[in-house]
PDB file of N, CA and C in Angstrom:
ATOM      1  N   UNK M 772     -53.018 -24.171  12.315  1.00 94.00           N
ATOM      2  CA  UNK M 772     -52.430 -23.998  10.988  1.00 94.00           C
ATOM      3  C   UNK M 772     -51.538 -22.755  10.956  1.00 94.00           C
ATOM      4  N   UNK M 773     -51.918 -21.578  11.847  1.00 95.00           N
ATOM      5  CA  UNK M 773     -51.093 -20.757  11.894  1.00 95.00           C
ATOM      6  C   UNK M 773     -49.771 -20.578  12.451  1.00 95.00           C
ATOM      7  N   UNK M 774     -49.821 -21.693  13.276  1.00 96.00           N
ATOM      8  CA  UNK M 774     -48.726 -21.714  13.913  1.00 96.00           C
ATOM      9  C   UNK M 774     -47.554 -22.411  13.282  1.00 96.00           C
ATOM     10  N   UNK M 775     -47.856 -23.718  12.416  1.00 97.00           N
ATOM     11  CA  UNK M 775     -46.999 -24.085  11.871  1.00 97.00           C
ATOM     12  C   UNK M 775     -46.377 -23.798  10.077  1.00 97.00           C
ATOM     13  N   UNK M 776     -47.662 -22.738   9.982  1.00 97.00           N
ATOM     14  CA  UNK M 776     -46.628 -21.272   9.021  1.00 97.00           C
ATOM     15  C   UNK M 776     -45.732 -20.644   9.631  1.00 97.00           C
ATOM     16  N   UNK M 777     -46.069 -19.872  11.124  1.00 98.00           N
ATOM     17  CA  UNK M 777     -45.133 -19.405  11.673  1.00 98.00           C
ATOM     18  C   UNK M 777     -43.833 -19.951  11.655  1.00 98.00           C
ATOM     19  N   UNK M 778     -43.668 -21.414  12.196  1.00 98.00           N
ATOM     20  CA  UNK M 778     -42.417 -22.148  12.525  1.00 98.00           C
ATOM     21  C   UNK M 778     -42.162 -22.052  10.844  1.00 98.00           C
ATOM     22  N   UNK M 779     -43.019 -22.683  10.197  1.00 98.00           N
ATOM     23  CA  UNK M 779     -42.129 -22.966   9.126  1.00 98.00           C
ATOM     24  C   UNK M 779     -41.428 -21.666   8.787  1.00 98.00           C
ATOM     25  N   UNK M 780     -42.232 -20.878   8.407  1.00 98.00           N
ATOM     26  CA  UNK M 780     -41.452 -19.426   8.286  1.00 98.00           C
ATOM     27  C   UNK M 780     -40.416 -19.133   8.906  1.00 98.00           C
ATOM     28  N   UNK M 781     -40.108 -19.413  10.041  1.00 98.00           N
ATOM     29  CA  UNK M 781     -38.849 -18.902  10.952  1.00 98.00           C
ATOM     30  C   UNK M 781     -38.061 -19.576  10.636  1.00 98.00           C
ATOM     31  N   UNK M 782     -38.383 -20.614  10.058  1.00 98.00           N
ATOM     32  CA  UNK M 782     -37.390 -21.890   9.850  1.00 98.00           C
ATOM     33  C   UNK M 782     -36.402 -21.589   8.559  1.00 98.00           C
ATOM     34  N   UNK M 783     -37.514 -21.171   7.493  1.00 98.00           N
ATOM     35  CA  UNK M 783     -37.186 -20.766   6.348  1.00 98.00           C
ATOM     36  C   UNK M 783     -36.172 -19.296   6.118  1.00 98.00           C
ATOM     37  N   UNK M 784     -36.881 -18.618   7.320  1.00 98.00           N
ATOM     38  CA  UNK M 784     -35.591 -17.254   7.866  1.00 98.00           C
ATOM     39  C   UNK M 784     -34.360 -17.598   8.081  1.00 98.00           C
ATOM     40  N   UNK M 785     -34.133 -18.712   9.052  1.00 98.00           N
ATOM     41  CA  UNK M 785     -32.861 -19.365   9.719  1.00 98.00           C
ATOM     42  C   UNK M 785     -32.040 -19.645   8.654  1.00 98.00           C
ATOM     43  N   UNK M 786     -32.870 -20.776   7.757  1.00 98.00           N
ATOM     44  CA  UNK M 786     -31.831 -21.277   6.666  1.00 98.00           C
ATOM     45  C   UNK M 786     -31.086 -20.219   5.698  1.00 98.00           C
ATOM     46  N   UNK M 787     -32.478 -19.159   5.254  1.00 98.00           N
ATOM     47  CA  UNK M 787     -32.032 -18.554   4.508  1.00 98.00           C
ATOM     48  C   UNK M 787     -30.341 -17.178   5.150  1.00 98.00           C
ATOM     49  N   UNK M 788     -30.544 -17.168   6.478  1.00 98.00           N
ATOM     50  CA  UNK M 788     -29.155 -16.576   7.247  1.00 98.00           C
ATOM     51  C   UNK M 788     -28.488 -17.097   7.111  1.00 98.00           C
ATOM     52  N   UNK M 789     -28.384 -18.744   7.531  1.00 98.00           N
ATOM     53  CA  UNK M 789     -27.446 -19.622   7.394  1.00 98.00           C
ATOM     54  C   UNK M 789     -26.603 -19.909   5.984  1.00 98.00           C
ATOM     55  N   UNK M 790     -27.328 -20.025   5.423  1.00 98.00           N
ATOM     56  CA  UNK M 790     -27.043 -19.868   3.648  1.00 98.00           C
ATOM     57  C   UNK M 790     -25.976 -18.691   3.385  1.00 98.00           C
ATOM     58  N   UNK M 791     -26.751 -17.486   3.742  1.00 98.00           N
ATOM     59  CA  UNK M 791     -25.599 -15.896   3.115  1.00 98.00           C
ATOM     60  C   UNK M 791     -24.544 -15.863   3.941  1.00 98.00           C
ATOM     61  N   UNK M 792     -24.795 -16.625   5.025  1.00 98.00           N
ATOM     62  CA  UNK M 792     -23.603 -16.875   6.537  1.00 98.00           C
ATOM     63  C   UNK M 792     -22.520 -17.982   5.306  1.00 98.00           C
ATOM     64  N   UNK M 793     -22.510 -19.100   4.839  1.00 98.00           N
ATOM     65  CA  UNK M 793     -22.109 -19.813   4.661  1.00 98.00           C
ATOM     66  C   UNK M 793     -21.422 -19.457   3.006  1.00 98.00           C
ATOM     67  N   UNK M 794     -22.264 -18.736   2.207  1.00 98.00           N
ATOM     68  CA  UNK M 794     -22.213 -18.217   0.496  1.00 98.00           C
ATOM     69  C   UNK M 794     -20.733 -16.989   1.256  1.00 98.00           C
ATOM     70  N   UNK M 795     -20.835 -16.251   1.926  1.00 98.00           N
ATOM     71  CA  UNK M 795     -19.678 -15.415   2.337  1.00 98.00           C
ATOM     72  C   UNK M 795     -18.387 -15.880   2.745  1.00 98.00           C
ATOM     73  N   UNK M 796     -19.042 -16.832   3.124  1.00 98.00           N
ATOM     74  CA  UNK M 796     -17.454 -17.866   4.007  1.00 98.00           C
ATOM     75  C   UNK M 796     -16.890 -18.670   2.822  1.00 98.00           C
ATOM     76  N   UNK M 797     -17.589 -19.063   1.839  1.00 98.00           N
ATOM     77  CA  UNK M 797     -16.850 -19.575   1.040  1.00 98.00           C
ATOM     78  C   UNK M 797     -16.352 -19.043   0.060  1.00 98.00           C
ATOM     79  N   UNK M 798     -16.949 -17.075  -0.163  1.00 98.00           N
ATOM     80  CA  UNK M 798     -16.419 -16.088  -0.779  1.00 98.00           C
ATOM     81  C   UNK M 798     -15.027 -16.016  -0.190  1.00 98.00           C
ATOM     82  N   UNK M 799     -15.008 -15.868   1.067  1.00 98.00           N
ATOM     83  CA  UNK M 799     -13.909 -15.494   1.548  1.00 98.00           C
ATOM     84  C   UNK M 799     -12.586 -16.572   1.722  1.00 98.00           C
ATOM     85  N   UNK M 800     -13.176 -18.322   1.660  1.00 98.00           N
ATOM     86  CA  UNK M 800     -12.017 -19.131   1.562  1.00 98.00           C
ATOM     87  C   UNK M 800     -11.529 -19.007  -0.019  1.00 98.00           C
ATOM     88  N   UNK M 801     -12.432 -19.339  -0.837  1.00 98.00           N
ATOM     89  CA  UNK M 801     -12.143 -18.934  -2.264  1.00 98.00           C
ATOM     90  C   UNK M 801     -11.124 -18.056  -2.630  1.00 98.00           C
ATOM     91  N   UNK M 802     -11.315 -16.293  -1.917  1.00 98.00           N
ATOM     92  CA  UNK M 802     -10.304 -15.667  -2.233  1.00 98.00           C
ATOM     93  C   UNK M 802      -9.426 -15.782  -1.486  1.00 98.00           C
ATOM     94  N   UNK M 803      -9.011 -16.510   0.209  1.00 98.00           N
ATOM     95  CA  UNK M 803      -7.827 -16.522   0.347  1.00 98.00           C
ATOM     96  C   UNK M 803      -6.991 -17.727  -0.466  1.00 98.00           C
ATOM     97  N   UNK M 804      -7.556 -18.871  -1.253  1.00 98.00           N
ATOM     98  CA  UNK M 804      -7.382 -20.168  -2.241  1.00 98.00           C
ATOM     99  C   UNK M 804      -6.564 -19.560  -3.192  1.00 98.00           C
ATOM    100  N   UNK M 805      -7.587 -18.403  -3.761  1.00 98.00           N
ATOM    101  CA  UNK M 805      -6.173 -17.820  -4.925  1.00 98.00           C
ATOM    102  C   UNK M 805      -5.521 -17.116  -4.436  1.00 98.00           C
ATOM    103  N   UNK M 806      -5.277 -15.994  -3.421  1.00 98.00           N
ATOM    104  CA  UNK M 806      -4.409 -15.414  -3.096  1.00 98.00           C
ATOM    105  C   UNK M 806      -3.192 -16.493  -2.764  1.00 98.00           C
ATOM    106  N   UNK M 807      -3.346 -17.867  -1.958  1.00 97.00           N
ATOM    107  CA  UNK M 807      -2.380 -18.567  -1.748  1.00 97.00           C
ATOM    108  C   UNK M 807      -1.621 -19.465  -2.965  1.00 97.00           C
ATOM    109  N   UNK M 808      -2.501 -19.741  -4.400  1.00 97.00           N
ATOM    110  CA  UNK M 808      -2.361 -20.609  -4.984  1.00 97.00           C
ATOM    111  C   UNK M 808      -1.461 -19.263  -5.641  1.00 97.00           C
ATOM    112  N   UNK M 809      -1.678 -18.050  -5.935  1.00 96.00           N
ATOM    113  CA  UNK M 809      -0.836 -17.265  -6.743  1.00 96.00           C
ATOM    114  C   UNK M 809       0.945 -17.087  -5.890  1.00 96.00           C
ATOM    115  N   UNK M 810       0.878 -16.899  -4.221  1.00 96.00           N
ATOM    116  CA  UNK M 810       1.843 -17.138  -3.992  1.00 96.00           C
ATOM    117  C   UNK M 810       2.612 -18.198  -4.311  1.00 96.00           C
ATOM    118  N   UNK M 811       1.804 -19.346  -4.321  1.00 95.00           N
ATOM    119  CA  UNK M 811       2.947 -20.762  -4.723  1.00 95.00           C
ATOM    120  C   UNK M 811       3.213 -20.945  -5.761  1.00 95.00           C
ATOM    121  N   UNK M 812       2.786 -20.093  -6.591  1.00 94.00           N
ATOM    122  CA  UNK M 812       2.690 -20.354  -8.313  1.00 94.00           C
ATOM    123  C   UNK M 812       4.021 -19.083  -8.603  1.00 94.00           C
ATOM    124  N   UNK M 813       3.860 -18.466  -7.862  1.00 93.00           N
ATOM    125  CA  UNK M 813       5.415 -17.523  -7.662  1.00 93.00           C
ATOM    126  C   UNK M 813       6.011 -17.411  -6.998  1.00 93.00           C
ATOM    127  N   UNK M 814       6.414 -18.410  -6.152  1.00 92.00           N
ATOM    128  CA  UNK M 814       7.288 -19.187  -5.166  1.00 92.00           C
ATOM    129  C   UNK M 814       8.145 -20.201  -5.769  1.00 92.00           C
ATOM    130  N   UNK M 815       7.111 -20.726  -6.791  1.00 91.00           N
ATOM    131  CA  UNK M 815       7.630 -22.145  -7.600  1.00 91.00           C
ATOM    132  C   UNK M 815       8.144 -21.453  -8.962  1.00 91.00           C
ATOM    133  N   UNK M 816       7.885 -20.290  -9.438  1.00 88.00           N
ATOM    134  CA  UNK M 816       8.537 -19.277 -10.119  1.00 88.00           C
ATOM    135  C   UNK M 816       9.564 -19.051 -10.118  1.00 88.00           C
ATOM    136  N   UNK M 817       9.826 -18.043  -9.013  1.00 88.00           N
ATOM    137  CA  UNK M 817      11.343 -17.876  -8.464  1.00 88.00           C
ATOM    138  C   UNK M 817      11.836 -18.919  -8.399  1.00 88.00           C
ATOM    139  N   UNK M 818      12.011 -20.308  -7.675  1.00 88.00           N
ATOM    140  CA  UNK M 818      12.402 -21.172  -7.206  1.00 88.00           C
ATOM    141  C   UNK M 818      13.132 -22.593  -8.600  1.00 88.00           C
ATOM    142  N   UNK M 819      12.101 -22.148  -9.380  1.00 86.00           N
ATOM    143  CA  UNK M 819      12.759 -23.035 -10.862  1.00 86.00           C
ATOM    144  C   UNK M 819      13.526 -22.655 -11.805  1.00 86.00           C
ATOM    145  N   UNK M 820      13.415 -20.936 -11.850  1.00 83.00           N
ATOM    146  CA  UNK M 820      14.435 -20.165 -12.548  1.00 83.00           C
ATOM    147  C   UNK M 820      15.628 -19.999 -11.633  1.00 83.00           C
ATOM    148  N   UNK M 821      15.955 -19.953 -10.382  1.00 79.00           N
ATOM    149  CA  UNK M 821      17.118 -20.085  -9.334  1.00 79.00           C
ATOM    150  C   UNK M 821      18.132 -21.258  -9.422  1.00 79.00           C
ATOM    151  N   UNK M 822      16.756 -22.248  -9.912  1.00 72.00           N
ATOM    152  CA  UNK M 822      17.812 -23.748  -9.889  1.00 72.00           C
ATOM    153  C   UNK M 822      18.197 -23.764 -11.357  1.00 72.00           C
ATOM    154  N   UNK M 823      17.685 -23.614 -12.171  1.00 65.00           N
ATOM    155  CA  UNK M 823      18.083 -23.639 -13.467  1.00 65.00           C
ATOM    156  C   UNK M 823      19.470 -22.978 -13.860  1.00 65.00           C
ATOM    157  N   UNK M 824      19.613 -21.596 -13.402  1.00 60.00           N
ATOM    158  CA  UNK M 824      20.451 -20.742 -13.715  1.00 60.00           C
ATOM    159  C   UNK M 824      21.889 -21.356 -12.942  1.00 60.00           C
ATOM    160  N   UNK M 825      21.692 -22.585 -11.808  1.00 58.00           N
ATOM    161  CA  UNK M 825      22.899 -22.781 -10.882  1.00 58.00           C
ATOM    162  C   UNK M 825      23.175 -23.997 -11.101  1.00 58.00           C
ATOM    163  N   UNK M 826      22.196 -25.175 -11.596  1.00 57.00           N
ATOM    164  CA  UNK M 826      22.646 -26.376 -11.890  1.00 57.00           C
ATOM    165  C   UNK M 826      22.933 -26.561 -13.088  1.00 57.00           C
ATOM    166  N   UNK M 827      23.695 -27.552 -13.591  1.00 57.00           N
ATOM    167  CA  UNK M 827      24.006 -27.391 -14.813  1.00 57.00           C
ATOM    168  C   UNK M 827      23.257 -28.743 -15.352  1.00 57.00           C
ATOM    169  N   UNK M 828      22.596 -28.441 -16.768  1.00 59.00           N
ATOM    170  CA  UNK M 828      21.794 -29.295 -16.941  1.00 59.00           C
ATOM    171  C   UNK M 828      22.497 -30.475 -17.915  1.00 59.00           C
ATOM    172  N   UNK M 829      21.543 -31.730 -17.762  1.00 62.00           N
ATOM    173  CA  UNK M 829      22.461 -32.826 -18.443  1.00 62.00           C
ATOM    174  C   UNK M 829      22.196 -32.556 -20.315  1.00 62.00           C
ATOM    175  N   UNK M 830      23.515 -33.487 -20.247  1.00 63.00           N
ATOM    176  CA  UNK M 830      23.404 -33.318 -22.092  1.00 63.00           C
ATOM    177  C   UNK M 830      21.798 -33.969 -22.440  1.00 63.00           C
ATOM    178  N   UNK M 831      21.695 -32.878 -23.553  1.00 66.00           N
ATOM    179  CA  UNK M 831      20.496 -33.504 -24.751  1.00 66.00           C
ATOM    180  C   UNK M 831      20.795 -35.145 -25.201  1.00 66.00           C
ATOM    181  N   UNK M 832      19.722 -35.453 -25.706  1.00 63.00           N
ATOM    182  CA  UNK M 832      20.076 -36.881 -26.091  1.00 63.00           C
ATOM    183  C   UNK M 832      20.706 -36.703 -27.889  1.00 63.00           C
ATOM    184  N   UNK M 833      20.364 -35.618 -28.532  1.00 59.00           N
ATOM    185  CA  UNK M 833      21.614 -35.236 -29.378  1.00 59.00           C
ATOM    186  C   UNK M 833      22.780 -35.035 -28.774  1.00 59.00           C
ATOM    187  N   UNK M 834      23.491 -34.623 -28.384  1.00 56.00           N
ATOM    188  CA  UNK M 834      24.675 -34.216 -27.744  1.00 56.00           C
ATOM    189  C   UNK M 834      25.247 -35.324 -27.464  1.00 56.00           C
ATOM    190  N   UNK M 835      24.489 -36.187 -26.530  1.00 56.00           N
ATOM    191  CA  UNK M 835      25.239 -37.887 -25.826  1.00 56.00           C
ATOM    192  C   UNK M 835      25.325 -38.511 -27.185  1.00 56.00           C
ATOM    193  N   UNK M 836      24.271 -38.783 -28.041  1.00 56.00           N
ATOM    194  CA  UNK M 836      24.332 -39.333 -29.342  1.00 56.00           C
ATOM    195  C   UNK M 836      25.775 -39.183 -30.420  1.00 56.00           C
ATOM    196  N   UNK M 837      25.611 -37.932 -30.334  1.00 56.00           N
ATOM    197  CA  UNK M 837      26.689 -37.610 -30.881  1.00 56.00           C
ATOM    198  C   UNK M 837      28.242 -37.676 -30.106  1.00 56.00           C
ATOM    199  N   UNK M 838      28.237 -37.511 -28.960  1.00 51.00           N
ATOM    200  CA  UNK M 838      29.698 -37.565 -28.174  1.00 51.00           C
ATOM    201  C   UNK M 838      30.032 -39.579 -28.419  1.00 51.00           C
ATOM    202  N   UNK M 839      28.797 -39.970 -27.912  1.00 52.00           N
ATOM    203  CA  UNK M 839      29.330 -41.458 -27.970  1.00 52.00           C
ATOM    204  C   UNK M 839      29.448 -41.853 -29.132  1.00 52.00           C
ATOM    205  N   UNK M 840      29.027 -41.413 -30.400  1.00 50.00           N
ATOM    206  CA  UNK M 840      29.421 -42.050 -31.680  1.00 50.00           C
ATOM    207  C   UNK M 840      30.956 -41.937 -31.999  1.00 50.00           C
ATOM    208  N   UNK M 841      31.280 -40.697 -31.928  1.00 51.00           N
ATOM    209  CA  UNK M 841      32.840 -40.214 -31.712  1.00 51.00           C
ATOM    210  C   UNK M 841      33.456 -41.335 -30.984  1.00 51.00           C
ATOM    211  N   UNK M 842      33.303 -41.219 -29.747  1.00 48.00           N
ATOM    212  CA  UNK M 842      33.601 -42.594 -28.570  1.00 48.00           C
ATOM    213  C   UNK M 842      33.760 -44.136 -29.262  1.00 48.00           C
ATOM    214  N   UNK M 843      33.289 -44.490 -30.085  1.00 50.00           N
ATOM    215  CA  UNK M 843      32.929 -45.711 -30.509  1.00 50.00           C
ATOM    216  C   UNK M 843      33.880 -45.320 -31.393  1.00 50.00           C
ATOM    217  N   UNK M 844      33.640 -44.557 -32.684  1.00 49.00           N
ATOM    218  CA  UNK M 844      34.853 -44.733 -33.899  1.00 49.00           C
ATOM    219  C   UNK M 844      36.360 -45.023 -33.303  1.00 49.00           C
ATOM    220  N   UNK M 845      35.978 -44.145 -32.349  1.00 49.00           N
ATOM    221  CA  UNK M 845      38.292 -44.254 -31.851  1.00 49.00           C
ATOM    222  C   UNK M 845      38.245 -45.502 -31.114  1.00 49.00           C
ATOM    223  N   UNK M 846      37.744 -45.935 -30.524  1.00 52.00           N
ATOM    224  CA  UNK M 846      37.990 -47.246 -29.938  1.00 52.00           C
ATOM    225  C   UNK M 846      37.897 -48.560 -30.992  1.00 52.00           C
ATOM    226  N   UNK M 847      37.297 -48.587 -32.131  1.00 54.00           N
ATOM    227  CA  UNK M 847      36.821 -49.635 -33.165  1.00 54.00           C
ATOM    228  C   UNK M 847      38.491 -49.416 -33.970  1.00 54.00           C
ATOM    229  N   UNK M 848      38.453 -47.909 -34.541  1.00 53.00           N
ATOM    230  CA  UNK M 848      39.605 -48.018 -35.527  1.00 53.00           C
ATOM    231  C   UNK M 848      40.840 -48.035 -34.636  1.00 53.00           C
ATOM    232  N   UNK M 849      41.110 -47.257 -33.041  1.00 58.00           N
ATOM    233  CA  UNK M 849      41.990 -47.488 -32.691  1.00 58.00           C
ATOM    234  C   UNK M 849      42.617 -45.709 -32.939  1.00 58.00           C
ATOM    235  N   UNK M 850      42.355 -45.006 -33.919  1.00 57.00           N
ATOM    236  CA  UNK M 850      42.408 -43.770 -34.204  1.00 57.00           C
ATOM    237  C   UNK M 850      41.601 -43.130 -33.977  1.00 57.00           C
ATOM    238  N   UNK M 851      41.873 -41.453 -33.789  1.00 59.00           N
ATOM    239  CA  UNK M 851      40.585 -40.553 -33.522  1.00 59.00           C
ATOM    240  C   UNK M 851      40.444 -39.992 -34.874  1.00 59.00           C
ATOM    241  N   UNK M 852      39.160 -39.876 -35.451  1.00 56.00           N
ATOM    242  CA  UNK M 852      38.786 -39.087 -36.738  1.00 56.00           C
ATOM    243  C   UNK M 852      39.225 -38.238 -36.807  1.00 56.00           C
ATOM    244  N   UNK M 853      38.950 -37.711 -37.712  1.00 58.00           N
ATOM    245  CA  UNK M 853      38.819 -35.346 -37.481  1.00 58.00           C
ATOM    246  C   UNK M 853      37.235 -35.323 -37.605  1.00 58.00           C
ATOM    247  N   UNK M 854      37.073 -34.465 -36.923  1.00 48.00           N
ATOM    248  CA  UNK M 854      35.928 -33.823 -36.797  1.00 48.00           C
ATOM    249  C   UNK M 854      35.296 -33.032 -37.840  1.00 48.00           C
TER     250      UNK M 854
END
């Protein structure tokens, strides 16, 4: 009977190493997770204000709304309105 306290005990040692071995490692993937997720999150930062500022963006669907209504009067009457 004593012996298989012993084992169990050693056993129960092992796991419990294995455990703080394993609780650290996933401390440590965790923080390299956000350290990487904060780079891409300001990678994709820089990277959407860069394109914004250089492409030119399409008309609003007010804007088209309104340009093609214009479009339509001069072609129907044949004349352009005034604005």
């Amino acid at each position: 009977m004593e012996r298989v306290n012993l084992k169990l005990y050693l056993e129960n040692v092992y796991i419990m190493e294995e455990n703080e071995r394993l609780r650290r490692k996933a401390q440590a993937l965790n923080q390299e997770n956000k350290a990487l997720l904060a780079k891409l999150n300001t990678n994709h930062a820089a990277a959407s204000s860069t394109s914004t500022t250089t492409q030119h963006r399409p008309p609003t669907a007010a804007s088209a709304a309104g340009a093609g209504a214009g479009a339509s009067s001069t072609l129907k009457s044949g004349k352009q309105q005034p604005k």
